[in-house]
Short mmCIF file of C-alpha atoms and ligand atoms in Angstrom, two decimals:
data_model
loop_
_atom_site.label_atom_id
_atom_site.label_comp_id
_atom_site.label_asym_id
_atom_site.label_seq_id
_atom_site.Cartn_x
_atom_site.Cartn_y
_atom_site.Cartn_z
CA MET G 1125 60.59 -10.88 -48.92
CA LYS G 1126 62.45 -7.63 -49.62
CA GLY G 1127 64.31 -6.30 -46.61
CA ARG G 1128 63.77 -9.56 -44.81
CA LYS G 1129 65.49 -12.92 -44.85
CA LEU G 1130 63.83 -16.24 -45.53
CA LEU G 1131 63.47 -18.12 -42.25
CA MET G 1132 64.32 -21.79 -42.85
CA ILE G 1133 64.99 -23.11 -39.36
CA PRO G 1134 63.07 -25.94 -37.68
CA GLY G 1135 60.75 -23.54 -35.87
CA PRO G 1136 59.73 -20.81 -35.72
CA ILE G 1137 59.03 -20.99 -39.44
CA GLU G 1138 57.68 -18.66 -42.12
CA PHE G 1139 54.04 -17.97 -41.30
CA GLU G 1140 51.13 -17.34 -43.67
CA PRO G 1141 50.33 -13.61 -44.08
CA ALA G 1142 46.72 -14.28 -42.97
CA VAL G 1143 48.01 -15.84 -39.74
CA LEU G 1144 50.35 -12.91 -39.09
CA SER G 1145 47.74 -10.28 -39.77
CA MET G 1146 45.35 -12.02 -37.38
CA MET G 1147 48.04 -11.61 -34.69
CA SER G 1148 47.60 -7.85 -34.97
CA LYS G 1149 43.83 -7.86 -34.53
CA PRO G 1150 42.98 -5.77 -31.45
CA THR G 1151 43.02 -8.10 -28.46
CA THR G 1152 39.57 -8.85 -27.14
CA SER G 1153 38.33 -10.35 -23.89
CA HIS G 1154 38.97 -14.05 -23.37
CA VAL G 1155 35.23 -14.39 -22.75
CA ALA G 1156 34.09 -12.33 -25.76
CA PRO G 1157 31.65 -14.29 -27.96
CA ASP G 1158 33.88 -14.15 -31.05
CA PHE G 1159 36.85 -15.43 -29.04
CA ILE G 1160 34.83 -18.26 -27.49
CA ASP G 1161 33.73 -19.25 -30.97
CA SER G 1162 37.28 -19.16 -32.30
CA PHE G 1163 38.56 -21.30 -29.42
CA GLY G 1164 35.74 -23.82 -29.93
CA ASN G 1165 36.52 -24.00 -33.66
CA CYS G 1166 40.20 -24.65 -32.88
CA ILE G 1167 39.30 -27.57 -30.60
CA GLU G 1168 37.08 -29.10 -33.28
CA MET G 1169 39.63 -28.60 -36.05
CA MET G 1170 42.46 -30.08 -33.97
CA ARG G 1171 40.58 -33.39 -33.91
CA ASN G 1172 40.63 -33.36 -37.73
CA VAL G 1173 44.30 -32.42 -38.06
CA TRP G 1174 45.34 -35.01 -35.46
CA GLN G 1175 42.90 -37.51 -37.03
CA SER G 1176 41.53 -38.20 -33.59
CA PRO G 1177 37.73 -37.92 -33.51
CA SER G 1178 37.69 -39.51 -30.02
CA GLY G 1179 40.48 -37.35 -28.55
CA GLN G 1180 40.36 -34.48 -26.06
CA PRO G 1181 42.31 -31.48 -27.38
CA PHE G 1182 44.12 -29.08 -25.05
CA ILE G 1183 45.20 -25.59 -26.11
CA VAL G 1184 47.31 -23.93 -23.40
CA GLY G 1185 49.79 -21.05 -23.40
CA GLY G 1186 53.30 -22.53 -23.39
CA THR G 1187 55.95 -24.04 -25.65
CA GLY G 1188 56.47 -27.57 -26.95
CA THR G 1189 58.40 -28.39 -23.81
CA PHE G 1190 55.33 -27.43 -21.83
CA ALA G 1191 53.21 -29.78 -23.97
CA MET G 1192 55.70 -32.54 -23.05
CA ASP G 1193 55.44 -31.44 -19.42
CA MET G 1194 51.65 -31.49 -19.51
CA ALA G 1195 51.52 -35.06 -20.83
CA GLY G 1196 54.24 -36.24 -18.46
CA SER G 1197 52.99 -34.58 -15.28
CA ASN G 1198 49.37 -35.66 -15.76
CA LEU G 1199 50.17 -39.29 -16.51
CA ILE G 1200 53.09 -40.02 -14.18
CA GLU G 1201 52.79 -40.67 -10.45
CA PRO G 1202 55.82 -41.12 -8.22
CA GLY G 1203 57.21 -44.64 -8.61
CA ASP G 1204 55.69 -45.33 -12.07
CA ASN G 1205 57.90 -47.00 -14.66
CA ALA G 1206 58.42 -45.11 -17.91
CA LEU G 1207 60.27 -46.08 -21.08
CA VAL G 1208 61.79 -43.26 -23.13
CA ILE G 1209 62.61 -44.15 -26.73
CA SER G 1210 65.05 -41.52 -27.88
CA SER G 1211 66.46 -40.48 -31.23
CA GLY G 1212 68.37 -37.43 -30.00
CA PHE G 1213 68.19 -34.29 -27.90
CA PHE G 1214 64.45 -34.29 -27.17
CA GLY G 1215 64.46 -37.88 -25.92
CA ASP G 1216 67.02 -36.86 -23.30
CA ARG G 1217 64.74 -33.99 -22.34
CA TYR G 1218 61.76 -36.30 -21.90
CA ALA G 1219 63.72 -38.61 -19.61
CA ALA G 1220 64.82 -35.67 -17.41
CA LEU G 1221 61.27 -34.31 -17.32
CA LEU G 1222 59.62 -37.60 -16.29
CA LYS G 1223 62.20 -38.12 -13.53
CA ARG G 1224 61.12 -34.78 -12.01
CA TYR G 1225 57.69 -36.27 -11.45
CA GLY G 1226 59.14 -39.33 -9.75
CA ALA G 1227 59.16 -41.79 -12.66
CA ASN G 1228 61.66 -44.66 -12.85
CA VAL G 1229 62.93 -44.06 -16.36
CA ASP G 1230 64.51 -46.60 -18.68
CA PHE G 1231 66.10 -45.13 -21.75
CA LEU G 1232 66.57 -46.63 -25.20
CA GLN G 1233 68.97 -44.79 -27.44
CA PRO G 1234 70.09 -45.65 -30.97
CA GLN G 1235 73.37 -44.84 -32.66
CA LEU G 1236 73.44 -41.29 -34.04
CA GLY G 1237 71.46 -41.29 -37.29
CA SER G 1238 69.45 -44.43 -36.70
CA VAL G 1239 66.38 -45.50 -34.72
CA VAL G 1240 65.65 -47.90 -31.87
CA THR G 1241 64.14 -51.01 -33.48
CA THR G 1242 60.69 -52.41 -32.72
CA GLU G 1243 62.41 -55.61 -31.50
CA GLU G 1244 64.50 -53.67 -28.97
CA ILE G 1245 61.36 -51.92 -27.71
CA GLU G 1246 59.47 -55.20 -27.39
CA THR G 1247 62.37 -56.76 -25.49
CA ALA G 1248 62.23 -53.91 -22.99
CA LEU G 1249 58.44 -54.20 -22.64
CA LYS G 1250 58.71 -57.95 -21.93
CA GLN G 1251 61.16 -57.36 -19.10
CA LYS G 1252 59.21 -54.83 -17.06
CA LYS G 1253 55.68 -53.47 -16.67
CA TYR G 1254 55.64 -49.84 -17.78
CA LYS G 1255 52.94 -47.25 -17.22
CA LEU G 1256 53.89 -45.27 -20.30
CA MET G 1257 56.41 -44.84 -23.06
CA THR G 1258 57.43 -41.76 -24.99
CA PHE G 1259 58.86 -41.52 -28.50
CA THR G 1260 59.87 -38.60 -30.70
CA HIS G 1261 58.32 -38.69 -34.17
CA VAL G 1262 60.90 -36.38 -35.72
CA ASP G 1263 63.88 -35.59 -33.56
CA THR G 1264 64.75 -32.02 -34.45
CA SER G 1265 68.38 -32.41 -33.43
CA THR G 1266 69.06 -35.19 -35.97
CA SER G 1267 66.16 -35.06 -38.49
CA VAL G 1268 65.68 -38.77 -37.80
CA LYS G 1269 62.07 -39.93 -38.12
CA ILE G 1270 60.60 -43.00 -36.46
CA ASN G 1271 57.51 -44.90 -37.54
CA PRO G 1272 55.04 -44.38 -34.67
CA GLN G 1273 52.56 -47.03 -35.82
CA PRO G 1274 54.36 -50.26 -34.75
CA ILE G 1275 55.34 -48.62 -31.44
CA ALA G 1276 51.69 -47.74 -30.81
CA GLU G 1277 50.81 -51.37 -31.59
CA LEU G 1278 53.26 -52.51 -28.92
CA GLY G 1279 51.68 -50.05 -26.51
CA LYS G 1280 48.31 -51.72 -27.04
CA LYS G 1281 49.78 -55.23 -26.83
CA TYR G 1282 51.54 -54.58 -23.51
CA ASP G 1283 48.94 -52.12 -22.16
CA VAL G 1284 51.38 -49.20 -21.95
CA LEU G 1285 50.27 -45.61 -22.54
CA THR G 1286 51.95 -44.04 -25.58
CA ILE G 1287 53.05 -40.40 -25.82
CA LEU G 1288 54.22 -39.13 -29.19
CA ASP G 1289 56.39 -36.00 -29.17
CA GLY G 1290 55.10 -34.64 -32.45
CA VAL G 1291 56.45 -31.11 -32.00
CA CYS G 1292 58.34 -31.34 -35.28
CA SER G 1293 55.81 -33.50 -37.13
CA VAL G 1294 52.14 -32.70 -36.43
CA ALA G 1295 50.64 -31.20 -39.64
CA GLY G 1296 53.80 -32.11 -41.58
CA GLU G 1297 54.17 -35.89 -41.27
CA ASN G 1298 51.47 -38.55 -41.47
CA ILE G 1299 49.88 -39.10 -38.04
CA GLN G 1300 46.60 -40.95 -37.49
CA GLN G 1301 46.17 -40.80 -33.75
CA ASP G 1302 42.96 -42.84 -33.42
CA ALA G 1303 43.66 -45.39 -36.15
CA TRP G 1304 47.12 -46.07 -34.76
CA GLY G 1305 45.97 -45.88 -31.13
CA ILE G 1306 48.39 -43.29 -29.73
CA ASP G 1307 47.36 -41.92 -26.34
CA VAL G 1308 48.87 -38.45 -26.49
CA VAL G 1309 50.09 -36.58 -29.57
CA LEU G 1310 51.62 -33.23 -28.65
CA THR G 1311 53.09 -30.24 -30.47
CA ALA G 1312 53.75 -26.49 -30.31
CA SER G 1313 52.34 -23.72 -32.47
CA GLN G 1314 55.58 -22.54 -34.11
CA LYS G 1315 56.42 -25.67 -36.06
CA ALA G 1316 54.38 -27.30 -38.85
CA VAL G 1317 51.12 -26.02 -37.34
CA GLY G 1318 52.23 -22.59 -38.55
CA VAL G 1319 51.49 -20.10 -35.75
CA PRO G 1320 54.01 -17.89 -33.89
CA PRO G 1321 55.51 -19.42 -30.71
CA GLY G 1322 53.42 -19.55 -27.54
CA LEU G 1323 50.87 -22.37 -27.73
CA ALA G 1324 51.25 -25.88 -26.37
CA LEU G 1325 48.85 -28.20 -28.19
CA LEU G 1326 47.98 -31.80 -27.46
CA VAL G 1327 45.26 -34.34 -27.98
CA ALA G 1328 44.69 -37.01 -25.30
CA SER G 1329 42.87 -40.32 -25.93
CA PRO G 1330 40.00 -41.57 -23.75
CA LYS G 1331 42.50 -44.07 -22.30
CA ALA G 1332 44.88 -41.25 -21.32
CA MET G 1333 42.03 -39.32 -19.71
CA ALA G 1334 40.96 -42.47 -17.81
CA ALA G 1335 44.55 -42.91 -16.57
CA TYR G 1336 44.49 -39.29 -15.41
CA ASN G 1337 41.13 -39.82 -13.66
CA SER G 1338 42.36 -42.85 -11.76
CA ARG G 1339 45.40 -41.06 -10.29
CA LYS G 1340 45.92 -41.54 -6.56
CA THR G 1341 48.15 -38.49 -6.09
CA PRO G 1342 47.71 -34.88 -7.21
CA VAL G 1343 49.49 -33.76 -10.38
CA GLY G 1344 52.92 -32.39 -9.44
CA ASN G 1345 52.50 -29.34 -11.68
CA TYR G 1346 49.68 -26.95 -10.81
CA TYR G 1347 49.61 -25.04 -14.11
CA ALA G 1348 49.69 -28.23 -16.20
CA ASP G 1349 46.98 -30.12 -14.30
CA TRP G 1350 44.30 -31.37 -16.71
CA GLY G 1351 41.82 -31.00 -13.85
CA ASN G 1352 42.25 -27.25 -14.23
CA TRP G 1353 42.14 -27.17 -18.04
CA LEU G 1354 39.61 -29.83 -19.03
CA PRO G 1355 36.58 -27.78 -17.85
CA ILE G 1356 37.92 -24.82 -19.84
CA MET G 1357 38.28 -26.89 -23.03
CA GLN G 1358 34.79 -28.32 -22.54
CA ALA G 1359 33.28 -24.89 -21.89
CA TYR G 1360 34.83 -23.31 -24.98
CA GLU G 1361 33.73 -26.25 -27.09
CA ALA G 1362 30.17 -25.78 -25.77
CA ARG G 1363 30.64 -22.09 -26.72
CA LYS G 1364 30.45 -20.96 -23.10
CA PRO G 1365 32.73 -18.51 -21.25
CA SER G 1366 35.21 -19.92 -18.77
CA TYR G 1367 38.45 -19.06 -17.01
CA PHE G 1368 41.41 -20.75 -15.40
CA GLY G 1369 44.40 -18.81 -16.76
CA THR G 1370 44.15 -16.10 -19.41
CA PRO G 1371 44.58 -17.73 -22.83
CA PRO G 1372 46.89 -16.05 -25.39
CA VAL G 1373 43.93 -14.49 -27.21
CA ASN G 1374 45.72 -13.39 -30.38
CA LEU G 1375 47.53 -16.69 -30.76
CA VAL G 1376 44.26 -18.61 -30.54
CA PHE G 1377 42.70 -16.41 -33.23
CA ALA G 1378 45.79 -17.04 -35.35
CA LEU G 1379 45.59 -20.79 -34.68
CA GLU G 1380 42.05 -20.81 -36.03
CA VAL G 1381 43.28 -19.22 -39.27
CA SER G 1382 46.15 -21.68 -39.61
CA LEU G 1383 44.08 -24.79 -38.88
CA LYS G 1384 41.59 -23.66 -41.53
CA ILE G 1385 44.44 -23.29 -44.04
CA ILE G 1386 45.74 -26.77 -43.13
CA LEU G 1387 42.35 -28.43 -43.52
CA LYS G 1388 41.61 -26.54 -46.74
CA GLU G 1389 44.84 -27.85 -48.26
CA GLU G 1390 43.75 -31.34 -47.10
CA ILE G 1391 45.93 -33.19 -44.70
CA GLU G 1392 47.01 -35.97 -47.10
CA LYS G 1393 48.07 -33.42 -49.72
CA ARG G 1394 49.94 -31.48 -47.08
CA PHE G 1395 51.95 -34.57 -46.08
CA LYS G 1396 52.72 -35.23 -49.78
CA ARG G 1397 53.89 -31.64 -50.29
CA HIS G 1398 56.25 -31.95 -47.33
CA GLN G 1399 57.58 -35.22 -48.70
CA HIS G 1400 58.13 -33.79 -52.18
CA ILE G 1401 60.02 -30.75 -50.91
CA ALA G 1402 62.09 -32.86 -48.51
CA ASP G 1403 62.94 -35.29 -51.35
CA SER G 1404 64.14 -32.38 -53.46
CA PHE G 1405 66.30 -31.02 -50.65
CA ARG G 1406 67.87 -34.40 -49.93
CA ALA G 1407 68.59 -34.84 -53.65
CA ALA G 1408 70.35 -31.47 -53.63
CA MET G 1409 72.53 -32.40 -50.64
CA LYS G 1410 73.46 -35.69 -52.30
CA ALA G 1411 74.39 -33.92 -55.53
CA LEU G 1412 76.60 -31.55 -53.52
CA LYS G 1413 78.21 -34.61 -51.89
CA LEU G 1414 77.02 -33.59 -48.44
CA GLU G 1415 75.97 -36.33 -46.06
CA ILE G 1416 72.76 -36.12 -44.01
CA ILE G 1417 72.53 -37.45 -40.44
CA PRO G 1418 69.72 -40.01 -40.99
CA ALA G 1419 71.31 -43.28 -42.10
CA ASN G 1420 68.78 -43.79 -44.91
CA ASP G 1421 65.87 -42.01 -46.57
CA THR G 1422 63.17 -44.15 -44.92
CA ILE G 1423 64.07 -42.62 -41.55
CA ALA G 1424 64.72 -39.11 -42.88
CA ALA G 1425 62.17 -36.50 -41.78
CA ASN G 1426 60.12 -34.49 -44.24
CA THR G 1427 59.93 -31.45 -41.96
CA LEU G 1428 63.65 -30.70 -41.64
CA THR G 1429 67.04 -32.04 -42.71
CA ALA G 1430 70.28 -32.18 -40.68
CA VAL G 1431 73.38 -32.14 -42.91
CA TYR G 1432 77.04 -32.68 -41.98
CA LEU G 1433 79.35 -29.89 -43.03
CA PRO G 1434 82.34 -30.82 -45.17
CA THR G 1435 85.63 -31.08 -43.26
CA ASN G 1436 87.37 -27.70 -43.27
CA VAL G 1437 84.08 -25.79 -43.40
CA ALA G 1438 83.32 -24.32 -39.98
CA PRO G 1439 79.68 -23.70 -38.96
CA THR G 1440 80.75 -20.25 -37.73
CA ASP G 1441 81.76 -19.35 -41.30
CA PHE G 1442 79.08 -21.27 -43.17
CA ILE G 1443 75.87 -20.28 -41.37
CA PRO G 1444 76.57 -16.50 -41.51
CA ALA G 1445 77.45 -16.91 -45.20
CA VAL G 1446 74.07 -18.54 -45.88
CA SER G 1447 72.46 -15.67 -43.97
CA ALA G 1448 74.39 -13.13 -46.03
CA ALA G 1449 72.86 -14.82 -49.08
CA GLY G 1450 69.41 -14.14 -47.61
CA VAL G 1451 68.42 -17.34 -45.82
CA ILE G 1452 68.46 -18.13 -42.11
CA ILE G 1453 69.29 -21.74 -41.28
CA ALA G 1454 70.16 -23.40 -37.97
CA GLY G 1455 73.34 -24.91 -36.57
CA GLY G 1456 73.61 -28.32 -34.93
CA LEU G 1457 72.04 -29.06 -31.55
CA LEU G 1458 74.21 -32.02 -30.53
CA LYS G 1459 77.48 -30.93 -28.97
CA ASP G 1460 79.45 -34.16 -29.38
CA SER G 1461 78.70 -34.68 -33.08
CA LYS G 1462 80.71 -33.68 -36.16
CA PRO G 1463 79.67 -30.12 -37.16
CA TYR G 1464 76.35 -29.99 -39.03
CA PHE G 1465 73.59 -27.61 -40.00
CA ARG G 1466 69.81 -27.90 -40.09
CA VAL G 1467 67.25 -26.64 -42.57
CA GLY G 1468 63.56 -26.56 -41.64
CA HIS G 1469 61.15 -27.20 -44.51
CA MET G 1470 57.71 -27.37 -42.97
CA GLY G 1471 54.43 -25.50 -42.80
CA SER G 1472 53.70 -23.30 -45.80
CA VAL G 1473 57.12 -23.97 -47.38
CA ASN G 1474 57.07 -24.13 -51.20
CA ALA G 1475 59.35 -25.08 -54.08
CA THR G 1476 60.66 -21.53 -54.49
CA ASP G 1477 61.66 -21.38 -50.82
CA ILE G 1478 63.63 -24.60 -51.04
CA LEU G 1479 65.35 -23.64 -54.31
CA GLY G 1480 66.29 -20.26 -52.82
CA THR G 1481 67.70 -22.03 -49.77
CA ILE G 1482 69.77 -24.42 -51.90
CA ALA G 1483 71.08 -21.47 -53.92
CA ALA G 1484 72.12 -19.72 -50.69
CA ILE G 1485 73.82 -22.92 -49.50
CA GLU G 1486 75.78 -23.17 -52.76
CA THR G 1487 76.81 -19.52 -52.44
CA ALA G 1488 78.02 -20.13 -48.88
CA LEU G 1489 79.87 -23.33 -49.81
CA LYS G 1490 81.71 -21.41 -52.53
CA LYS G 1491 82.62 -18.67 -50.07
CA CYS G 1492 83.95 -21.35 -47.71
CA ASN G 1493 86.13 -22.79 -50.51
CA TYR G 1494 84.33 -26.11 -50.77
CA SER G 1495 84.84 -27.67 -54.16
CA PHE G 1496 81.66 -28.70 -55.99
CA THR G 1497 79.97 -28.34 -59.37
CA ALA G 1498 78.03 -25.08 -59.40
CA ASN G 1499 74.26 -25.61 -59.73
CA ALA G 1500 74.53 -29.33 -58.99
CA GLY G 1501 72.32 -29.01 -55.93
CA LEU G 1502 69.84 -26.72 -57.66
CA ALA G 1503 69.56 -28.98 -60.70
CA ALA G 1504 69.03 -32.11 -58.61
CA ALA G 1505 66.31 -30.43 -56.56
CA GLN G 1506 64.58 -28.98 -59.60
CA ASN G 1507 64.57 -32.41 -61.25
CA VAL G 1508 62.69 -33.81 -58.28
CA LEU G 1509 60.33 -30.84 -58.12
CA LEU G 1510 59.54 -30.98 -61.84
CA GLY G 1511 59.31 -34.78 -61.87
C1 PLP F 102 61.00 -27.90 -30.88
C2 PLP F 102 60.81 -29.22 -30.25
C3 PLP F 102 60.56 -29.37 -28.88
C4 PLP F 102 60.56 -28.20 -27.92
O1 PLP F 102 59.65 -27.24 -28.25
P1 PLP F 102 59.80 -25.77 -27.59
O2 PLP F 102 58.63 -25.04 -28.16
O3 PLP F 102 61.10 -25.23 -28.06
O4 PLP F 102 59.74 -25.93 -26.13
C5 PLP F 102 60.33 -30.63 -28.38
N1 PLP F 102 60.37 -31.71 -29.18
C6 PLP F 102 60.63 -31.61 -30.49
C7 PLP F 102 60.64 -32.84 -31.33
C8 PLP F 102 60.86 -30.37 -31.07
O5 PLP F 102 61.11 -30.27 -32.36
#
């Protein structure tokens, strides 16, 4: 870590050295046998990480927003009704995106720091027939987490396709795509999946693929069209060469390394590690008398935490002071909220990283003249970590 700061933002994150060194492997042809094999392995391993043996994985160059775009553009036809269940910034984005493809969008939005209830969702579903609904597992602007399972149940009950924006949760929070019956679970490489930015990743259920196949109009986005990408995914999985658009070769090799690391750790243990580290961070914030955005711990994410700054501490003083202490954290994303900061704790994050981050936060709070008991945050976190 010498000469370099610890990157603790909600993506990109700190990457495993093995993943980074794979990025520098000389780029090969996208139809070279070793690349085909790597791509095929990634597709197979995604089914395990997503817990979706029946799903169709897609690996396409792009960001998380493109993964959202891919799901939206392939499943929406002009005039379809869509329900967007928001918990912050990325819900707004999904509504705007679906409207581009001609959807009639209804929008459910909770108070800042809380979630839309299952009852509110069911009320909306009773009133109108929807083609699909979207929900954000962890909203990265607020660190509020929803429980996808009862929403997926409602999707089955009312025959509505379900799209989970899992950009800030896949490989960090518990997701069981097949068991819960979610139609699309999407993410991007740079978050808990642990690969530098540049890959849009999603897994689509047989029901989502059937909905795509029964479209009456062409997909409004040429690059995103599953009709272009499905044959490529199938070819690579059959270990055959194929081409639609040049895949980001080095990123796919790196994805293979990261998915292997994730599965070697074991997915359940990985979720528990995220929970443990998040618990320790929340305990530290509480001990420092700093309030987090989520209204209670059951809806607080394990992949990042959004924390209100004390009055009289400006983000423009605080965040550079944390950086000067060696740790990069993020500012708030919501413009009309009280000032807050965000700390990402996902991927290969460990106890030492989180303790170092809390130490840097205490140093910055002191510099900003906030009054607190020195080491209170560190001690609270260490108690959780040792417990
Ligand atoms: C980061 C994020 C996105 C957007 O991903 P990009 O890669 O920045 O396009 C979408 N949704 C959620 C929940 C995110 O955390």
